[in-house]
CSV table of C-alpha atoms in Angstrom, one decimal:
chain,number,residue,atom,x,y,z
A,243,UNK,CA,0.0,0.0,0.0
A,244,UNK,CA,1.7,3.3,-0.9
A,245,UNK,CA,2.3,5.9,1.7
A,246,UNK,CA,1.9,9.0,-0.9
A,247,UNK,CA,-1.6,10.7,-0.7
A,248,UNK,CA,-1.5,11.1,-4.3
A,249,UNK,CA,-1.0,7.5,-4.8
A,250,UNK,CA,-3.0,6.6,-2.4
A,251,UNK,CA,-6.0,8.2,-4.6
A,252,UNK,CA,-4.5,7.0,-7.8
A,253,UNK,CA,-4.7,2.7,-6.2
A,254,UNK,CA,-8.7,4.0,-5.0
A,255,UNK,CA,-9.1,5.7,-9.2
A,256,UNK,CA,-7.6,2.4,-10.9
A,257,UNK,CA,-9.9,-0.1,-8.8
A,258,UNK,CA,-12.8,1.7,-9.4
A,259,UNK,CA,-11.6,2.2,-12.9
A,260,UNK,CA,-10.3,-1.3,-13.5
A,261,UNK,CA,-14.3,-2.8,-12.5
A,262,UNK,CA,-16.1,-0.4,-14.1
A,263,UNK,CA,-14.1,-1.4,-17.9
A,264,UNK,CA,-14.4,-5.5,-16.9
A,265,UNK,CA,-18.6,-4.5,-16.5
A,266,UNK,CA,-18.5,-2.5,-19.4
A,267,UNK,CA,-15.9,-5.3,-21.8
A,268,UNK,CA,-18.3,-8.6,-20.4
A,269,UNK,CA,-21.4,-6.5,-21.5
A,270,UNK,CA,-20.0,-6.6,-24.6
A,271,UNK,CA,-18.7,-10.2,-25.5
A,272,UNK,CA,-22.4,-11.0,-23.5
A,273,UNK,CA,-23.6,-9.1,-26.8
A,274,UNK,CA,-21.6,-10.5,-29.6
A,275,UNK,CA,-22.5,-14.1,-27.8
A,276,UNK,CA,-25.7,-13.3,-27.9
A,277,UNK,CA,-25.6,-12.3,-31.4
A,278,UNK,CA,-23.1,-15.6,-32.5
A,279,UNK,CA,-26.0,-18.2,-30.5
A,280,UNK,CA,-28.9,-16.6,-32.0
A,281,UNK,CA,-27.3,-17.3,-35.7
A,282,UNK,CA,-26.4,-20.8,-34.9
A,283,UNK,CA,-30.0,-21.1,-33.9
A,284,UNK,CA,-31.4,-19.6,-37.1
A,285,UNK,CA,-33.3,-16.9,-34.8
A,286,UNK,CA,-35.3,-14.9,-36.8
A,287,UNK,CA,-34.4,-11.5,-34.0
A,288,UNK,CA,-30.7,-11.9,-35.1
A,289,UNK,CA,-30.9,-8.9,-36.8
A,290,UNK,CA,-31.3,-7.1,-34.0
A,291,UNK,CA,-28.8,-8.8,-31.9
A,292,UNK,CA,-26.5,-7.6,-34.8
A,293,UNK,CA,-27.5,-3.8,-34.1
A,294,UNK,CA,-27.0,-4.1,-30.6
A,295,UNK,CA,-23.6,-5.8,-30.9
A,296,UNK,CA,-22.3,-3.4,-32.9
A,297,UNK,CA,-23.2,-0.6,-30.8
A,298,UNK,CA,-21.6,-2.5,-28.0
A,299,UNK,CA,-18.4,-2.1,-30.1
A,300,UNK,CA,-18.5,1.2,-31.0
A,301,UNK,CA,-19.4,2.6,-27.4
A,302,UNK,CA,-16.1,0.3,-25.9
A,303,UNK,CA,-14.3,1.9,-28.7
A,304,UNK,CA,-15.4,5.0,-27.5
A,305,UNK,CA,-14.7,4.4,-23.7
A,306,UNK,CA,-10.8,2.8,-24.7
A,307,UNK,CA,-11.7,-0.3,-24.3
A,308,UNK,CA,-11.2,-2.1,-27.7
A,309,UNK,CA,-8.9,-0.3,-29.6
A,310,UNK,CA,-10.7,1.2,-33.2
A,311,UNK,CA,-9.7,-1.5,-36.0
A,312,UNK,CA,-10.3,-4.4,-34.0
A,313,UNK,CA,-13.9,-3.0,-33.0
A,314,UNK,CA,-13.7,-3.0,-36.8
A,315,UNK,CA,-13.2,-6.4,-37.6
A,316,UNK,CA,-15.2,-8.2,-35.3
A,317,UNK,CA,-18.1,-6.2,-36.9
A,318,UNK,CA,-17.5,-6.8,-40.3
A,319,UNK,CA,-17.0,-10.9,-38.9
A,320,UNK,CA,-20.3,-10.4,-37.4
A,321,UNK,CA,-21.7,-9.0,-40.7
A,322,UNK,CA,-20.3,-11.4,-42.7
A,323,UNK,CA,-21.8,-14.6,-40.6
A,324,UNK,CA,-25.0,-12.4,-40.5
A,325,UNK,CA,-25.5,-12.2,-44.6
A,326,UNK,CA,-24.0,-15.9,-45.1
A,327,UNK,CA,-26.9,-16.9,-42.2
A,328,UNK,CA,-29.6,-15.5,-44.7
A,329,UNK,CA,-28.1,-16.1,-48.0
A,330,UNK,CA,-28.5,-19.4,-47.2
A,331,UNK,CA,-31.8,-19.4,-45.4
């Protein structure tokens, strides 16, 4: 435990910090999951899933969490099972 008061705040700042970005990253692989089952399934509310797993990307781009091109490609992966799911359904 540091003695500092300044680093005493920054240990409190990067705890708080630290469990507020796991939340925020497991929200959004439970979104892409929830996207990739619904496929797999055939589930006819998978378009939506897609819409609300890409916004999960973009807002943990936003917030630092996924760094910009690999928000990128998982989204164009996502798209791409999502149009091979229908083209051949």
């Amino acid at each position: 435990m540091p003695n500092i008061k300044s680093a005493i705040k920054r240990v409190k700042t990067i705890s708080t910090r630290t469990l507020r970005n796991a939340a925020a990253k497991s929200a959004l692989r439970t979104a892409v999951k929830k996207f990739e089952v619904a496929i797999a399934a055939n589930d006819a509310n998978s378009a939506a899933l897609l819409k609300q797993a890409n916004r999960a990307l973009d807002k943990a781009v936003t917030k630092g969490l996924v760094h910009k091109n690999t928000a990128a490609r998982k989204k164009s992966r996502l798209t791409k099972k999502f149009n091979q799911a229908n083209l051949s359904a």
